[in-house]
Short mmCIF file of C-alpha atoms in Angstrom, two decimals:
data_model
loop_
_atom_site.label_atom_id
_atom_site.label_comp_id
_atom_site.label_asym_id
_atom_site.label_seq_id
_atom_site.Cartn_x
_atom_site.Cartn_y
_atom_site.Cartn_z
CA UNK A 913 -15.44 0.83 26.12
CA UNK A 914 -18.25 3.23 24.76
CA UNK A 915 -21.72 2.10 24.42
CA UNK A 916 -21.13 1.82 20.17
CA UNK A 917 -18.00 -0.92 21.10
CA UNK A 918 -20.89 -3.17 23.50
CA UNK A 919 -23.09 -3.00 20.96
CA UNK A 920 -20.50 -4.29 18.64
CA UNK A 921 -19.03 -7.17 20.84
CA UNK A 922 -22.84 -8.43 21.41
CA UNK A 923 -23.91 -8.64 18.03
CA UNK A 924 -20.10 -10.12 17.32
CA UNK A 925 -21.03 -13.02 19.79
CA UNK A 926 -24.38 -13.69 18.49
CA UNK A 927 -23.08 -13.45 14.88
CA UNK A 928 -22.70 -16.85 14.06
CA UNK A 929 -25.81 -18.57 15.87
CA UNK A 930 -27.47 -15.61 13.57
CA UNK A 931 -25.90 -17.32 10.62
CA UNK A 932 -26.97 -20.58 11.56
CA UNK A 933 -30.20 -19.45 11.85
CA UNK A 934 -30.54 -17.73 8.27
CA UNK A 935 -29.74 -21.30 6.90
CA UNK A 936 -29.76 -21.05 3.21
CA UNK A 937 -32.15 -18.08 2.65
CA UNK A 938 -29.61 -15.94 0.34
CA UNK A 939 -31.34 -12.94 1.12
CA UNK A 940 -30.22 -13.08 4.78
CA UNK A 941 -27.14 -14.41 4.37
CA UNK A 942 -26.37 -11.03 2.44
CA UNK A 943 -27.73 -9.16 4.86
CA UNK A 944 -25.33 -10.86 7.42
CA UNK A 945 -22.47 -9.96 4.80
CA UNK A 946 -23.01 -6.26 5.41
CA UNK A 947 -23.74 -6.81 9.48
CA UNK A 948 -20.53 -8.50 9.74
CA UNK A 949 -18.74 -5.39 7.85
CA UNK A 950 -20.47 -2.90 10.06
CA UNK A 951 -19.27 -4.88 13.38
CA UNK A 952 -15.78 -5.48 12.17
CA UNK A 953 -15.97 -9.12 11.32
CA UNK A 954 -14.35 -8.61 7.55
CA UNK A 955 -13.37 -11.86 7.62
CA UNK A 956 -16.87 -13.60 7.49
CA UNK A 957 -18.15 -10.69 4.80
CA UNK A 958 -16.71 -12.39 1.26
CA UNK A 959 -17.61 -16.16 1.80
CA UNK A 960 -21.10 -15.00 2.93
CA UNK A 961 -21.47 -13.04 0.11
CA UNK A 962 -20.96 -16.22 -2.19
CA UNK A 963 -22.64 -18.16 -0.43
CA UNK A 964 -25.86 -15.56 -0.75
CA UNK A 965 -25.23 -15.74 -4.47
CA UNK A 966 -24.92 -19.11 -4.62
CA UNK A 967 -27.95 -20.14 -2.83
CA UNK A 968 -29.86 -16.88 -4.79
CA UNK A 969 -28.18 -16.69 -8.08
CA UNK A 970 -31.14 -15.19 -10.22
CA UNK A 971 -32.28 -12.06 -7.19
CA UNK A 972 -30.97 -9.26 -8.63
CA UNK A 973 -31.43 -8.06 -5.33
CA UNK A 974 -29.10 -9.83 -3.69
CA UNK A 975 -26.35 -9.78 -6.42
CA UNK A 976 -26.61 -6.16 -6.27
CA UNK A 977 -25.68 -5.81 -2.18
CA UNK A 978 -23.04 -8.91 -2.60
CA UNK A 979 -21.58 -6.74 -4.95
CA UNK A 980 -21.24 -3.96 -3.02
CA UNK A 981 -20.20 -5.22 -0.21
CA UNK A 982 -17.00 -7.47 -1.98
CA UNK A 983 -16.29 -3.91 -3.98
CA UNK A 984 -15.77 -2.10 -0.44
CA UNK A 985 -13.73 -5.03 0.93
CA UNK A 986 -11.05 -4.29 -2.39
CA UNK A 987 -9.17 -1.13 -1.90
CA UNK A 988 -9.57 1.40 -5.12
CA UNK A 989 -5.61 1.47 -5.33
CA UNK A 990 -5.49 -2.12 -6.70
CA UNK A 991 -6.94 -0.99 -9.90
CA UNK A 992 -3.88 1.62 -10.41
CA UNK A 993 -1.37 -0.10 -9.47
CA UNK A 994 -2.02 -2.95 -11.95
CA UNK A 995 -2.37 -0.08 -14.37
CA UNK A 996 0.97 1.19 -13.79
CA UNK A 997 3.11 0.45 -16.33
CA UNK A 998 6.63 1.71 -15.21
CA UNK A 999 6.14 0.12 -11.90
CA UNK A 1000 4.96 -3.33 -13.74
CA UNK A 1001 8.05 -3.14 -16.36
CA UNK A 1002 10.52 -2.71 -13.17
CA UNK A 1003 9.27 -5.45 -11.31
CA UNK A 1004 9.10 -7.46 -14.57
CA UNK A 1005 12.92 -6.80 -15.34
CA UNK A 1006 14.05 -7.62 -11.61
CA UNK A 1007 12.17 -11.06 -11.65
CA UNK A 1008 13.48 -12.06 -15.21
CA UNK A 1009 17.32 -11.53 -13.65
CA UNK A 1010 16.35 -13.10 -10.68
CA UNK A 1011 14.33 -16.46 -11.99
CA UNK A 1012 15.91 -19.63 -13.35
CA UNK A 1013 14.06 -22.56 -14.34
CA UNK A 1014 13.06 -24.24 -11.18
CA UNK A 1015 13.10 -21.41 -9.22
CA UNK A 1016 11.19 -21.38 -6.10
CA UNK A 1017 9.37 -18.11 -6.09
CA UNK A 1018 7.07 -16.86 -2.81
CA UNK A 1019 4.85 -13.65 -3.47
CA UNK A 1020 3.73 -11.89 -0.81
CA UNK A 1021 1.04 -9.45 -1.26
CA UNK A 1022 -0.17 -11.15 -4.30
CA UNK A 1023 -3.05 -8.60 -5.14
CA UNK A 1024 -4.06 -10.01 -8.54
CA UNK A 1025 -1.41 -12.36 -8.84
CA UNK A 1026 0.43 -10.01 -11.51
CA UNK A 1027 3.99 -10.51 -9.98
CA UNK A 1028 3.56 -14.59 -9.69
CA UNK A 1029 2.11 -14.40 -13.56
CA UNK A 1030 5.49 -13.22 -13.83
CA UNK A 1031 7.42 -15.28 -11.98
CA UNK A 1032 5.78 -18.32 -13.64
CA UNK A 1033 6.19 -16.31 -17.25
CA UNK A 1034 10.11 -16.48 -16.31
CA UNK A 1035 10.51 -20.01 -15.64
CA UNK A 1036 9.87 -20.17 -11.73
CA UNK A 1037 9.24 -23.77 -10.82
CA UNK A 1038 6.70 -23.24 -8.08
CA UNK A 1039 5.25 -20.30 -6.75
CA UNK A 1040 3.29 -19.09 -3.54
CA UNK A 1041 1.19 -16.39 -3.98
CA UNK A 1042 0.60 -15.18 -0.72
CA UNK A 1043 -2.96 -12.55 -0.17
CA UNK A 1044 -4.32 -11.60 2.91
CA UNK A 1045 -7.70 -10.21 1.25
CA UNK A 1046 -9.89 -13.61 0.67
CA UNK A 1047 -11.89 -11.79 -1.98
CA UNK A 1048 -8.58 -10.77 -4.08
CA UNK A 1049 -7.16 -14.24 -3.03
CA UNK A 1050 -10.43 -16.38 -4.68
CA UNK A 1051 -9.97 -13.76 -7.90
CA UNK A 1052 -6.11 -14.11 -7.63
CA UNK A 1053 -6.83 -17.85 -7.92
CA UNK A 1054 -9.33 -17.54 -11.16
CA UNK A 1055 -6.61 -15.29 -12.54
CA UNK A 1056 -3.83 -17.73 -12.75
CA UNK A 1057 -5.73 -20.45 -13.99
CA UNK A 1058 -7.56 -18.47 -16.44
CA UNK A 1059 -3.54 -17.90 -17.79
CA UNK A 1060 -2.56 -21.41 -17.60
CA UNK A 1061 -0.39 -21.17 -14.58
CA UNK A 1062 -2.70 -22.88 -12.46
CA UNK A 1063 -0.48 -26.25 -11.77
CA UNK A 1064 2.45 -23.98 -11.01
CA UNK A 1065 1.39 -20.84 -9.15
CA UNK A 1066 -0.88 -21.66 -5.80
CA UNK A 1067 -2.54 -18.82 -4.07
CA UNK A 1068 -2.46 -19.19 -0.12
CA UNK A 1069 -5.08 -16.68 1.93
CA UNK A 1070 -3.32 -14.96 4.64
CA UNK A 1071 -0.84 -12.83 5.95
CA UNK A 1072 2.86 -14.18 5.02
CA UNK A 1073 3.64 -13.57 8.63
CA UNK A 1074 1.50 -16.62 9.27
CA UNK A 1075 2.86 -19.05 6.45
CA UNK A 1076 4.46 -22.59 7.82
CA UNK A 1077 7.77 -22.79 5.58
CA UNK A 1078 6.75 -26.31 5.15
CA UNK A 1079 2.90 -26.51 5.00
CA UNK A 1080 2.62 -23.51 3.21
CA UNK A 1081 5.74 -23.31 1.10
CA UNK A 1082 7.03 -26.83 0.85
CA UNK A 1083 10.52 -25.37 1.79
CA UNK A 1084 12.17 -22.25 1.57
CA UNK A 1085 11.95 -19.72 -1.34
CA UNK A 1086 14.56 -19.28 -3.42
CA UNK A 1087 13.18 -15.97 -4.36
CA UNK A 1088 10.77 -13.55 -2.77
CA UNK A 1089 8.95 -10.81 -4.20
CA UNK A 1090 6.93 -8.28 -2.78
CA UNK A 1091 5.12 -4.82 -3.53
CA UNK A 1092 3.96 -3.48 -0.47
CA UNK A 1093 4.97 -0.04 -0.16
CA UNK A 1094 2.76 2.82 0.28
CA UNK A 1095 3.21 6.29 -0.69
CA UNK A 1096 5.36 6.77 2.24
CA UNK A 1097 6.78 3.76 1.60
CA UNK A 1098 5.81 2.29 5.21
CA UNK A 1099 2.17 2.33 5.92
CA UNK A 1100 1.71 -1.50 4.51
CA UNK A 1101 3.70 -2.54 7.09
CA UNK A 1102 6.70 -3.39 4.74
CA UNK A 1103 9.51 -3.46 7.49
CA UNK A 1104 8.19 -5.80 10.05
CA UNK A 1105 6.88 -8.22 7.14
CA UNK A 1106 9.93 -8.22 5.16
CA UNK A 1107 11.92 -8.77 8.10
CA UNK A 1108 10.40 -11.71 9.15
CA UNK A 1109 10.15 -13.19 4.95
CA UNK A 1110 13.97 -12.42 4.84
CA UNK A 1111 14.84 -14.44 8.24
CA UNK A 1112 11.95 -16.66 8.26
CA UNK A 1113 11.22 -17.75 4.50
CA UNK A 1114 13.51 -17.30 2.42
CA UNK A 1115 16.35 -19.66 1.23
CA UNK A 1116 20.21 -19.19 2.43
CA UNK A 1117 21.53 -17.04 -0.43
CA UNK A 1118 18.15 -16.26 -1.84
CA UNK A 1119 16.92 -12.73 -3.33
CA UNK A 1120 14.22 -10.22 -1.62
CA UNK A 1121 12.93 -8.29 -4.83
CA UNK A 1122 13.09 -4.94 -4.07
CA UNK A 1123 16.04 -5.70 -1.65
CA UNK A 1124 15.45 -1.98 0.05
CA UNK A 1125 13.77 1.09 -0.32
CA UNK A 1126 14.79 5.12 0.37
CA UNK A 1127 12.02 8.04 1.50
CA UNK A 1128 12.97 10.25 -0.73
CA UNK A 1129 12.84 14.33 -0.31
CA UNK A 1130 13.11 17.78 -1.89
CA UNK A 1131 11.96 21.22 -1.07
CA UNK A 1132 9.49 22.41 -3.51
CA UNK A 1133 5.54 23.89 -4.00
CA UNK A 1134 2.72 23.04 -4.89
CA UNK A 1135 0.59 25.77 -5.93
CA UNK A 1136 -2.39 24.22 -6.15
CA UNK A 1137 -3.08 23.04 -2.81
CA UNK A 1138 -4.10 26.89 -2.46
CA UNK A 1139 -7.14 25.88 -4.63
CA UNK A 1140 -7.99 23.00 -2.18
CA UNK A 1141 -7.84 25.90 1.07
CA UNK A 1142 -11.02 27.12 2.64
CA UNK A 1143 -10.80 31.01 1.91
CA UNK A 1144 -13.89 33.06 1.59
CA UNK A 1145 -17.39 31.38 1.41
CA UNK A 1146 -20.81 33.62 0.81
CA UNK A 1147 -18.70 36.55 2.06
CA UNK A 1148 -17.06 34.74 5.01
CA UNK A 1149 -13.81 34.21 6.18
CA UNK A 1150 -13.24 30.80 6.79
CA UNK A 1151 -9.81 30.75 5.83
CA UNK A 1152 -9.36 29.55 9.75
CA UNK A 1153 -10.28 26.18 8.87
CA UNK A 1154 -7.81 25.25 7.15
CA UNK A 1155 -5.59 24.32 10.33
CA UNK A 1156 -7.53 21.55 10.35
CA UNK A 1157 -6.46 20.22 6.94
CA UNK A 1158 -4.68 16.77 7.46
CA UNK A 1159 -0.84 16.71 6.67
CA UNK A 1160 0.62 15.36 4.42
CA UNK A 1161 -1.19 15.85 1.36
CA UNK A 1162 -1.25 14.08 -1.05
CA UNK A 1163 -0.51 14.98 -4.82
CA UNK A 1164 -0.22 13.05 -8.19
CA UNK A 1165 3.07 12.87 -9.12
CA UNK A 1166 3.03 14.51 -12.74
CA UNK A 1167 0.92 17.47 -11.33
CA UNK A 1168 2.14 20.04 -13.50
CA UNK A 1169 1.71 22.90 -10.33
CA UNK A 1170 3.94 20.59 -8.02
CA UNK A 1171 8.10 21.97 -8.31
CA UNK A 1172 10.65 20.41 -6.62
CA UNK A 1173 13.09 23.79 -5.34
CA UNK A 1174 16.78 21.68 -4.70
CA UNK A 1175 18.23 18.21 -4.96
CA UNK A 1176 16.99 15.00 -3.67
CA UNK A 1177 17.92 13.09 -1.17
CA UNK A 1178 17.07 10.04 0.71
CA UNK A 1179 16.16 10.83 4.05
CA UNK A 1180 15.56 7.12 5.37
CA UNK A 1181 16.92 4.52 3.89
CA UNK A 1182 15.85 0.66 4.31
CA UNK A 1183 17.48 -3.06 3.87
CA UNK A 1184 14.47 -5.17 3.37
CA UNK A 1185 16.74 -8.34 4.08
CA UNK A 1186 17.44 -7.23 7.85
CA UNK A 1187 15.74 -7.02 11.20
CA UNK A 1188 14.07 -3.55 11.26
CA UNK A 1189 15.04 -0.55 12.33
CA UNK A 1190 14.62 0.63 16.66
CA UNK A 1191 11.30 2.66 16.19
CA UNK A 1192 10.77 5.30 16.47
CA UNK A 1193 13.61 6.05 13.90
CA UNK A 1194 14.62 10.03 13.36
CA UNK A 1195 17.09 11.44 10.81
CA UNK A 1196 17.98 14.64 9.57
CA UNK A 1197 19.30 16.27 6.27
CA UNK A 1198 20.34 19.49 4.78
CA UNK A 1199 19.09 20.33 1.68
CA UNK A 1200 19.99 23.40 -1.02
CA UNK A 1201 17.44 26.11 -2.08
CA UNK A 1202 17.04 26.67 -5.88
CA UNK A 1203 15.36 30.25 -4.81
CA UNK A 1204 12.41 31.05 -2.97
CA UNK A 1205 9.67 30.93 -2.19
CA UNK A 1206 9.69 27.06 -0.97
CA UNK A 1207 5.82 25.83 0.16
CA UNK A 1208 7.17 22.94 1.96
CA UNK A 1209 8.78 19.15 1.60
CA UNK A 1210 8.05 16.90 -1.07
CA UNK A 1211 8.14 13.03 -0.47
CA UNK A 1212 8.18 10.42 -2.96
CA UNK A 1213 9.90 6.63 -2.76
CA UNK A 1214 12.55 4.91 -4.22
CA UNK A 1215 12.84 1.01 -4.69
CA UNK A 1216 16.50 -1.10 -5.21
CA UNK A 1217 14.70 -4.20 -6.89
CA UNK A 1218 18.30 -5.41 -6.68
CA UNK A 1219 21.84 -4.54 -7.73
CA UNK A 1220 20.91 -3.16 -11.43
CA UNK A 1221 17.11 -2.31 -11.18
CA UNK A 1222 15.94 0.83 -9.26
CA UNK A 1223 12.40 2.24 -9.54
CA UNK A 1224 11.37 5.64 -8.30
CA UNK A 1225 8.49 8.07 -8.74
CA UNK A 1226 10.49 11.20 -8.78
CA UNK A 1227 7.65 14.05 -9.32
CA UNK A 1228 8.18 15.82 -12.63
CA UNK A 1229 5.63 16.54 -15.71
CA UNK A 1230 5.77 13.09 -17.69
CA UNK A 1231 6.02 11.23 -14.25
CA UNK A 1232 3.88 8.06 -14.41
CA UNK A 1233 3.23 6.45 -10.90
CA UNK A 1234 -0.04 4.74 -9.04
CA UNK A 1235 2.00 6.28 -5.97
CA UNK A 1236 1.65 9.80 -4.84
CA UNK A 1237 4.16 12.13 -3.58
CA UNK A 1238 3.48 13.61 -0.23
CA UNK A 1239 3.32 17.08 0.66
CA UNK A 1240 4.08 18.59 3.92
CA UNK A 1241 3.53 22.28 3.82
CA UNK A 1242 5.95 25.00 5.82
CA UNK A 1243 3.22 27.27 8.31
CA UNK A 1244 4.38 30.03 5.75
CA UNK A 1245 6.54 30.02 2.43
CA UNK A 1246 10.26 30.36 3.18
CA UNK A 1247 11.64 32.77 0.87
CA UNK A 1248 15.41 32.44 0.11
CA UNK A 1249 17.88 33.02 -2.10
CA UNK A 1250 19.54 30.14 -4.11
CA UNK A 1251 22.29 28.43 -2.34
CA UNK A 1252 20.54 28.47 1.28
CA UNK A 1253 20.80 25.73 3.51
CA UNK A 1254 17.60 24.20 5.01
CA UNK A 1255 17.29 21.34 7.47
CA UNK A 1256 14.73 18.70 7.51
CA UNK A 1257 14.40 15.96 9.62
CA UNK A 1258 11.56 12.85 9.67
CA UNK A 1259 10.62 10.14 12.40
CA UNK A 1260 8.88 7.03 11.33
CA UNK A 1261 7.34 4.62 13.81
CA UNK A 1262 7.21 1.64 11.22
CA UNK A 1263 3.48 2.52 9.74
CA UNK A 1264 4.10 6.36 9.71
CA UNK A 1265 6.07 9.08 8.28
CA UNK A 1266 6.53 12.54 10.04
CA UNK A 1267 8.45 15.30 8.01
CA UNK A 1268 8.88 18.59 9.03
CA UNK A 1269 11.47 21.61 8.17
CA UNK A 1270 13.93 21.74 11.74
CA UNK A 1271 15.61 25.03 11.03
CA UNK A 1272 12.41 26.98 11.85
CA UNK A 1273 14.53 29.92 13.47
#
């Protein structure tokens, strides 16, 4: 333990007496808000930051740090993803197969409470809308009963891998949806959490919406990760730097300089209804060359929602995806003729994706 990490566990022990101290001055309550943050307490940051407002509602001072400090604790990628039509209309389509009247629906990583809007929309009974995030949860919470769903949706704050089935759910769900994939389709933590809703929470014969997901791959370039290099600067070769860049890379899916240079094909594939895969978890694929030159290995994810819906953000010009493709760039362009084999292979270790061309020879 460094001298930073001391510092850290004394001010976490004498964090509470320090609230307890502040009583209800608002000012250092919000001040506490951002300690808390900076010594890894997230936890305690959102209800101190109401409570600041509410005991200071007219300093502008005050409302101005709460604020900041709830916007940091609320990824940026929310704010996409609930713009992301495609993905929205998918999910929309799976739950209105899956739903009956009555249906008992769980939601697990609720965000905004868009999916249990649904769910409610499509005749669910009862639904749990289960968000880790307390700040998203209280919001979740105004959400729904701002669209009249407030008797039958109820917003639970934690992780689902913490939910009683009777406490928390009143019994198992019939149903459960979920949208939390990541770019590489792991990093959320998807496996692990799915695993344990499918055994744990959900109802003999009941429906996981998306039932599995593929990492999906292609050989391809991206030209204009060139204009994101380190080349000359006033006159001086720092193109050297650039081994530091971090890999993959990420690029927006409808980037018009991004080509995909063969077919795709899955190169992990995933049943969200069984006990996760022995990490870490390799597999290898050959894939065919349009032509050269190939920059590297494209990723991108694919979702079954269940037997008739399938969602993917495929890369291509009028692609429309929250959800990046990654890229991992070859340590030179491989240029070869149409027809040539290539071999990748990718490791995952349940939160992270390795890809990388084998055939190097």
């Amino acid at each position: 333990m460094n001298d930073s990490d001391d510092l850290r566990a004394v001010a976490r022990a004498g964090f509470e007496p320090m609230v307890a101290a502040a009583g209800r001055d608002g000012r250092k309550l919000a001040a506490l808000a951002g300690l808390a943050l900076k010594i890894g307490l997230r936890a305690r940051v959102y209800p101190l930051a109401l409570e600041a407002r509410a005991l200071a509602p007219d300093d502008v001072e005050v409302a101005a740090r709460t604020q900041q400090l709830i916007g940091h604790s609320v990824p940026r990628w929310h704010f996409n993803m609930l713009r992301d039509e495609p993905r929205n209309a998918a999910f929309d389509a799976a739950i209105r197969r899956a739903v009956t009247p009555g249906t008992h629906v769980l939601d697990i990583g609720a965000g905004s409470g868009l999916l249990s809007l649904m769910a409610a929309r499509a005749g669910a009974g009862r639904v749990v809308a289960c968000e880790e995030n307390p700040a998203i949860a209280d919001v979740a919470t105004r959400i729904v009963a701002t669209n009249g769903y407030g008797e039958r949706i109820r917003v639970v704050t934690g992780n689902s891998t913490d939910l009683d089935v009777e406490a928390d759910l009143e019994g198992c769900a019939d149903v459960i949806v979920s949208e939390i994939v990541s770019n590489n389709l792991l990093a959320e933590g998807v496996l692990k959490t799915l695993a344990d809703a499918s055994t744990r929470l959900l109802a003999p014969g009941g429906q996981m919406i998306p039932a599995g997901g593929d990492v999906m791959v292609a050989l391809g370039s991206w030209t204009a990760v060139e204009e994101r290099d380190v080349a000359i600067v006033d006159g001086f070769d720092l193109s050297g730097f650039n081994a530091l860049a971090q890999v993959p890379r990420t690029v927006p899916v409808a980037d018009a300089t991004l080509t995909l240079q063969s077919e795709a094909a899955a190169l992990l594939s995933f049943d969200f209804t069984a006990p996760p895969p022995r990490e870490p978890h390799r597999a290898t694929l050959t894939l065919t060359a349009t032509g050269g030159p190939i920059g590297g290995v494209v990723q991108w994810i694919r979702l079954q929602l269940d037997a008739e819906g399938v969602y993917e953000n495929r890369p291509g010009p009028t692609a429309k995806s929250h959800w990046g493709a990654q890229y991992y760039p070859f340590d030179a362009p491989l240029d070869v003729p149409a027809g040539t084999v290539v071999q990748i292979a990718g490791v995952h270790d349940g939160q992270r994706l390795l890809v990388w061309r084998e055939d190097t020879a």
